[in-house]
PDB file of C-alpha atoms in Angstrom:
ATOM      1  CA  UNK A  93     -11.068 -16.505   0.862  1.00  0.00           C
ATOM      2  CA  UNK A  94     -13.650 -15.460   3.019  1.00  0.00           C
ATOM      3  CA  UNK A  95     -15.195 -15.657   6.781  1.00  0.00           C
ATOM      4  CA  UNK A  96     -18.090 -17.532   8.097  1.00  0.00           C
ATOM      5  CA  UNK A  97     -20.933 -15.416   9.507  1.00  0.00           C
ATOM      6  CA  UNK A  98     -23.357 -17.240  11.625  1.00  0.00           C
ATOM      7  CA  UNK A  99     -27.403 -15.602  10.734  1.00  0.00           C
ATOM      8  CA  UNK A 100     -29.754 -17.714  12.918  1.00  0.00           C
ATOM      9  CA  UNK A 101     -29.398 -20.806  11.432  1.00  0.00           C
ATOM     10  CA  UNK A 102     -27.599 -20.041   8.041  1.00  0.00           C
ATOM     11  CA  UNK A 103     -24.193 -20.121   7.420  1.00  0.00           C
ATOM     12  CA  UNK A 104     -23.062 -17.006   5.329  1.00  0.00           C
ATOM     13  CA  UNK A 105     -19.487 -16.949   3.580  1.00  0.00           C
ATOM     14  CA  UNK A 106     -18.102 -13.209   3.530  1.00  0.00           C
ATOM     15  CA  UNK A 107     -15.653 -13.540   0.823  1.00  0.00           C
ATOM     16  CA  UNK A 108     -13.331 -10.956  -0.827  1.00  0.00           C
ATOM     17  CA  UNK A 109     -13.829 -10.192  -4.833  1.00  0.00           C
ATOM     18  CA  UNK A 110     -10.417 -11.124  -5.232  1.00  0.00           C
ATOM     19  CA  UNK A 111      -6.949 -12.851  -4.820  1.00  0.00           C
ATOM     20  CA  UNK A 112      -4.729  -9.901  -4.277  1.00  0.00           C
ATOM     21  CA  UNK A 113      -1.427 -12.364  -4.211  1.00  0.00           C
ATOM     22  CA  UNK A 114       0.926 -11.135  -6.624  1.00  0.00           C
ATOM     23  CA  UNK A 115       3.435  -8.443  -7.771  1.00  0.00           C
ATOM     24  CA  UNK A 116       2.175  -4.973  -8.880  1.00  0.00           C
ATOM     25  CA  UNK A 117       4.052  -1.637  -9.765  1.00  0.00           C
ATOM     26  CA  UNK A 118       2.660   2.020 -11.098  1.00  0.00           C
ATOM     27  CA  UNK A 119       3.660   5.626 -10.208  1.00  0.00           C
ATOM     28  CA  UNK A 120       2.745   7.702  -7.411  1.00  0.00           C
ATOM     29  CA  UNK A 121       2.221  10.963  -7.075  1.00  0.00           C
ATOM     30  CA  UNK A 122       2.160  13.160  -3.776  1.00  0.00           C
ATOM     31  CA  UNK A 123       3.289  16.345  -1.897  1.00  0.00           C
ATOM     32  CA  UNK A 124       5.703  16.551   0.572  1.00  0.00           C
ATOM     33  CA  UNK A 125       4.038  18.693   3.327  1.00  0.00           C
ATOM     34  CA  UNK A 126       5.122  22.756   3.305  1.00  0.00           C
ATOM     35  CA  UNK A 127       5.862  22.458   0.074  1.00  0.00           C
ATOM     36  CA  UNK A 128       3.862  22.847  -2.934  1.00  0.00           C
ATOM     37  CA  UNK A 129       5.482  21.135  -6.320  1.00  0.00           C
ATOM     38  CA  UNK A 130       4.037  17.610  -6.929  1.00  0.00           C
ATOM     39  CA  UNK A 131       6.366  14.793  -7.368  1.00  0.00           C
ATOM     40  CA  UNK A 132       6.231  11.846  -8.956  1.00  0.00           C
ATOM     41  CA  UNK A 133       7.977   8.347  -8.884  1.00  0.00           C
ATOM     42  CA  UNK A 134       7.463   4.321  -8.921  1.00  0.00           C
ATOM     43  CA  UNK A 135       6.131   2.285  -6.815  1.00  0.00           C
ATOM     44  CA  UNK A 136       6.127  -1.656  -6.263  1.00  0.00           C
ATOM     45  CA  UNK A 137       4.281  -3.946  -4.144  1.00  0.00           C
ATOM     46  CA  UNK A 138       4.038  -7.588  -3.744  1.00  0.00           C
ATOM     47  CA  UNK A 139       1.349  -9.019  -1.484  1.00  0.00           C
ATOM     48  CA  UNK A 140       0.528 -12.742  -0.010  1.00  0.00           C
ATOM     49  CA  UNK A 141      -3.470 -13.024   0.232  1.00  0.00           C
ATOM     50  CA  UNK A 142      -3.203 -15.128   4.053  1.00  0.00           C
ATOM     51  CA  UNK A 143      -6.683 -17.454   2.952  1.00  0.00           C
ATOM     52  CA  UNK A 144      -6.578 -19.543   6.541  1.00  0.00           C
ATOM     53  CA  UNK A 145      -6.706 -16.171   8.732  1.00  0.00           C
ATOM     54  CA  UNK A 146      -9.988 -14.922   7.677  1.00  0.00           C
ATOM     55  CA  UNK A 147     -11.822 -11.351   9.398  1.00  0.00           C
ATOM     56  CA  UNK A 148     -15.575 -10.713   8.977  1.00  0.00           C
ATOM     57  CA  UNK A 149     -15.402  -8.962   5.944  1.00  0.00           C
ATOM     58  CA  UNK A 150     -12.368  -9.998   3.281  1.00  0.00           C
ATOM     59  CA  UNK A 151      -9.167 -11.640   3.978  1.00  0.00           C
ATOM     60  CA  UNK A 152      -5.486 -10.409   5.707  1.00  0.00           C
ATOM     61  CA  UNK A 153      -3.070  -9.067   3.496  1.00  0.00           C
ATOM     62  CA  UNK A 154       1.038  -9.376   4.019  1.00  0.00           C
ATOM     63  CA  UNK A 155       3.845  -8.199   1.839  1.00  0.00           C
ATOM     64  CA  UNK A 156       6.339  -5.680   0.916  1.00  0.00           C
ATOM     65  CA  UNK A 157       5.878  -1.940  -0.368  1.00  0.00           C
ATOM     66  CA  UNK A 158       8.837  -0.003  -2.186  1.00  0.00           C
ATOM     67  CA  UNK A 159       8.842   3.452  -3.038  1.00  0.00           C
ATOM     68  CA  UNK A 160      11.573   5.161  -5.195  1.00  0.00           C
ATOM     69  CA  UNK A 161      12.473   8.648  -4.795  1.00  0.00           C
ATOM     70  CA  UNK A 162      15.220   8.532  -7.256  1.00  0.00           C
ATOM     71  CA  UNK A 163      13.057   9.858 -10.155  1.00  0.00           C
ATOM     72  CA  UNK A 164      13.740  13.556 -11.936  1.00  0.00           C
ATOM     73  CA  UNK A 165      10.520  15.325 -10.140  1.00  0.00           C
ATOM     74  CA  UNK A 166      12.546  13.981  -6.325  1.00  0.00           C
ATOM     75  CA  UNK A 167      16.038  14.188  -6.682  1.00  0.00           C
ATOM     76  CA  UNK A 168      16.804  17.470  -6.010  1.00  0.00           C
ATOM     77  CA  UNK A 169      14.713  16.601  -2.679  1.00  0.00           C
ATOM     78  CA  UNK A 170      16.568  13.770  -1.482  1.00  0.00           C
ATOM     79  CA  UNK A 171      19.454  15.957  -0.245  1.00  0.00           C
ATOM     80  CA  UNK A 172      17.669  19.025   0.474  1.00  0.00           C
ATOM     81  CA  UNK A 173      14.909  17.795   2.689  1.00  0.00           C
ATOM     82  CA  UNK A 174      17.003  14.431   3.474  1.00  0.00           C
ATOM     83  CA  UNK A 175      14.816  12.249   1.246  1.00  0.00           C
ATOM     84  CA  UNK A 176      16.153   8.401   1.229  1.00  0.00           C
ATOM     85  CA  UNK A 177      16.757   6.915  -2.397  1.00  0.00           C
ATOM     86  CA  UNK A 178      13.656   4.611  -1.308  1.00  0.00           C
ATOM     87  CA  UNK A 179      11.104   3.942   1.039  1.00  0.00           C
ATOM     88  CA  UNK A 180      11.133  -0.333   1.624  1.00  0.00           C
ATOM     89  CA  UNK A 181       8.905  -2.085   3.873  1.00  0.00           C
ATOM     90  CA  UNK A 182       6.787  -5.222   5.058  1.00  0.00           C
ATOM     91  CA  UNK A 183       3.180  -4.462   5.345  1.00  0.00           C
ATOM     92  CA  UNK A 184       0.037  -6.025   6.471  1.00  0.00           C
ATOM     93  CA  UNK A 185      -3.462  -5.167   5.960  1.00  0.00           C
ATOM     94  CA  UNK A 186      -6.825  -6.455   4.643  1.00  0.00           C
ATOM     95  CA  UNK A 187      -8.815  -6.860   1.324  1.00  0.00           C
ATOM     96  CA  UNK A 188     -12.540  -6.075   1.741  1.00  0.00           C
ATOM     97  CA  UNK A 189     -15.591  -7.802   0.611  1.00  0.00           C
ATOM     98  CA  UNK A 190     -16.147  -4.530  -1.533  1.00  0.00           C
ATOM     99  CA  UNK A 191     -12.852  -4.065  -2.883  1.00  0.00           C
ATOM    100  CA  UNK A 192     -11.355  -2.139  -0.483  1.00  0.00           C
ATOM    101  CA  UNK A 193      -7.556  -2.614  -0.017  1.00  0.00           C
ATOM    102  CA  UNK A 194      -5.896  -1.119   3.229  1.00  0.00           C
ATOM    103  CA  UNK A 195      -2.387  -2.073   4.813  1.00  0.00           C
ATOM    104  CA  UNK A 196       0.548  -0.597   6.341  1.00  0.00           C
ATOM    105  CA  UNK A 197       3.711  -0.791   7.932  1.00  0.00           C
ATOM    106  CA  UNK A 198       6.880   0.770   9.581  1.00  0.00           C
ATOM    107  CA  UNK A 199      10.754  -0.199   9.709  1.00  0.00           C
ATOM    108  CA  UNK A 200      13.473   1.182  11.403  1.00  0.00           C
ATOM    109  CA  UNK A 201      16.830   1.125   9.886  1.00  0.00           C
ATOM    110  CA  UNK A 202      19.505   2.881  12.110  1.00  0.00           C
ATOM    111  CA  UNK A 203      18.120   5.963  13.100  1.00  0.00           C
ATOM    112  CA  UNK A 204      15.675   6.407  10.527  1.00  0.00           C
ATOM    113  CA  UNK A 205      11.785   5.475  10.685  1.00  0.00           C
ATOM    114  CA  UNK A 206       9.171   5.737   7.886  1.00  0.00           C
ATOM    115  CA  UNK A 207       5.617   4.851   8.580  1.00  0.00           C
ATOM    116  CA  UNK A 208       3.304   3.751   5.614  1.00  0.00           C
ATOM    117  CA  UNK A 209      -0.117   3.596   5.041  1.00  0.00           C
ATOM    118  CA  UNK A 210      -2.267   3.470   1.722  1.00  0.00           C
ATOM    119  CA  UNK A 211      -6.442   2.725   1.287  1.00  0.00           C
ATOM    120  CA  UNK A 212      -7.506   2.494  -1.527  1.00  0.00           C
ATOM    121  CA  UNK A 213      -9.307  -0.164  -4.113  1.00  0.00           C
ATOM    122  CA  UNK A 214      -8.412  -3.118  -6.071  1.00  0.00           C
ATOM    123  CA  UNK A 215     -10.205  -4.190  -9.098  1.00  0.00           C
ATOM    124  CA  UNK A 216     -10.472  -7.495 -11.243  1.00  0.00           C
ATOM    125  CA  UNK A 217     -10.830  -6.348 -14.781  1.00  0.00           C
ATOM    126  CA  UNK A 218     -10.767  -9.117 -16.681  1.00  0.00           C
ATOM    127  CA  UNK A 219     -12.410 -11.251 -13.908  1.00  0.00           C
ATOM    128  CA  UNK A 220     -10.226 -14.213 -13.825  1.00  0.00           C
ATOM    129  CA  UNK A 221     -10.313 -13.959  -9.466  1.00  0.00           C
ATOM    130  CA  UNK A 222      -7.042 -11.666  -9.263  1.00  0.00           C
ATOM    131  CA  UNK A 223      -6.759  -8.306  -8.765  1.00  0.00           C
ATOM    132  CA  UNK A 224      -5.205  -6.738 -11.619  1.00  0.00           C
ATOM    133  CA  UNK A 225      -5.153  -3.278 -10.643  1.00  0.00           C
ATOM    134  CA  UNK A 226      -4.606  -1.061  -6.972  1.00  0.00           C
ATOM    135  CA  UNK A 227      -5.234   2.496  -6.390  1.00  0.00           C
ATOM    136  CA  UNK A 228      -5.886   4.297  -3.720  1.00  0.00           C
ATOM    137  CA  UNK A 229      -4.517   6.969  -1.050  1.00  0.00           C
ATOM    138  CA  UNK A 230      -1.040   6.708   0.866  1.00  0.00           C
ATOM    139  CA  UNK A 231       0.607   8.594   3.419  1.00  0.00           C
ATOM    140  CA  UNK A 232       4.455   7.955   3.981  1.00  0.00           C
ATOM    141  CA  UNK A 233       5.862   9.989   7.415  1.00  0.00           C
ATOM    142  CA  UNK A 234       9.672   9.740   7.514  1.00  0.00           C
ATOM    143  CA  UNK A 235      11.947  10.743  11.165  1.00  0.00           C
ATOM    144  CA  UNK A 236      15.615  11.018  10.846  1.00  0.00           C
ATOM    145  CA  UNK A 237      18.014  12.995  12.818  1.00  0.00           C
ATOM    146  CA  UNK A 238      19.386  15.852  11.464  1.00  0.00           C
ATOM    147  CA  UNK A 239      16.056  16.806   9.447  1.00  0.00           C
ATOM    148  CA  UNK A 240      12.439  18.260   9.993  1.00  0.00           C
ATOM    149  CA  UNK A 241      10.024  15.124  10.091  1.00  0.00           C
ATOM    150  CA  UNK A 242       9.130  14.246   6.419  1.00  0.00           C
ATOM    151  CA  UNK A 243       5.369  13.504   5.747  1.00  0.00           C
ATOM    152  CA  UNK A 244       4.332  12.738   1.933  1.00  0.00           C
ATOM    153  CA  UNK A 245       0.758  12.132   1.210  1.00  0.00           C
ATOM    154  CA  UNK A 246      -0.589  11.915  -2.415  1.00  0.00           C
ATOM    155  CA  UNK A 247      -1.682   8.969  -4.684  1.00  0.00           C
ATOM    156  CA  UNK A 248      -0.497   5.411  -6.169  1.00  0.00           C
ATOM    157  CA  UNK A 249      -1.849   3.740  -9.183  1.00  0.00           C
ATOM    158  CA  UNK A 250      -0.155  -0.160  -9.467  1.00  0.00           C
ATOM    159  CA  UNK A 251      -0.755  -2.951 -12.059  1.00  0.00           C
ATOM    160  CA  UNK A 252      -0.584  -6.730 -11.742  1.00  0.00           C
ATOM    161  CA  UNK A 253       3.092  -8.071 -13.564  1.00  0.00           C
TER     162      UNK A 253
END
C-alpha cells in the first residue's frame, strides 16, 4: 500500500509500515467530562486497509469501532448520565507512512448521535507486515434528548485477534 510521489524524474512509493486489515480489541480508559473518576471498559475494532485508494502519505482506512460501557467502573453511569450500553460505529481514516493511525466516525440512531475520533499509533511487533497492536487517543461526544451532551476523552490500547 502506498502512493506514488513524482521527484523530478524519480518515481517515489510512499508506503505505510503496515497492513492494518484485521480485528483488534483492548480496554480503554477515559473521563467523562465534569466528572473526575476514571472508567474503564473494552473496546473492539475491525478495519479494511482500502490498498487501490492511496493518499500521499499511507493508505485509507474503513471499518467498525465498538465501545462497551457495560463494565463495573460505567454502569452506575449509564443511567445516571444516560450512558448507552455501547458506542457502535463505521469509521474511516488513514494509516501513515510513520505509523500513525487516525479515523473516525458518527451514527445516528433515533435521536441519539455519538461522534468518534481516536489518533494514535499502530505497531508491527513481530514484523510479519500487520499491525499487531493500536494505541492512541479517542474522544467519543454523545447528544441525546433528555440529557446534558456526553463527551468522553481518555485512552485505548487494542491487540490484533
Amino acid at each position: 500500500a502506498g502512493a506514488v510521489i513524482h521527484e523530478g524524474n524519480r518515481i517515489i512509493l510512499a508506503k505505510a509500515p503496515f497492513d492494518a486489515t484485521g480485528n483488534y480489541r483492548g480496554k480503554w480508559t477515559g473521563t467523562v467530562k465534569g466528572d473526575p473518576d476514571t472508567l474503564s471498559c473494552t473496546a473492539s475494532f475491525s478495519f479494511e486497509q482500502d490498498d487501490l485508494w492511496k493518499i500521499f502519505q499511507g493508505a485509507v482506512l474503513n471499518g467498525d469501532a465498538v465501545l462497551n460501557f457495560t463494565c463495573l467502573s460505567t454502569l452506575d453511569r449509564l443511567g445516571a448520565i444516560g450512558l448507552p450500553g455501547l458506542a457502535s460505529m463505521e469509521v474511516s481514516g488513514f494509516v501513515a507512512q510513520d505509523g500513525g493511525v487516525n479515523f473516525g466516525g458518527s451514527t445516528l440512531e433515533g435521536d441519539v448521535k455519538m461522534t468518534f475520533a481516536l489518533t494514535g499509533k499502530g505497531s508491527d511487533k513481530d514484523e510479519d507486515g500487520k499491525m499487531d497492536r493500536l494505541g492512541g487517543k479517542w474522544t467519543l461526544v454523545i447528544d441525546q434528548p433528555d440529557y446534558p451532551r456526553i463527551t468522553i476523552t481518555g485512552n485505548v490500547q487494542a491487540d490484533a485477534l
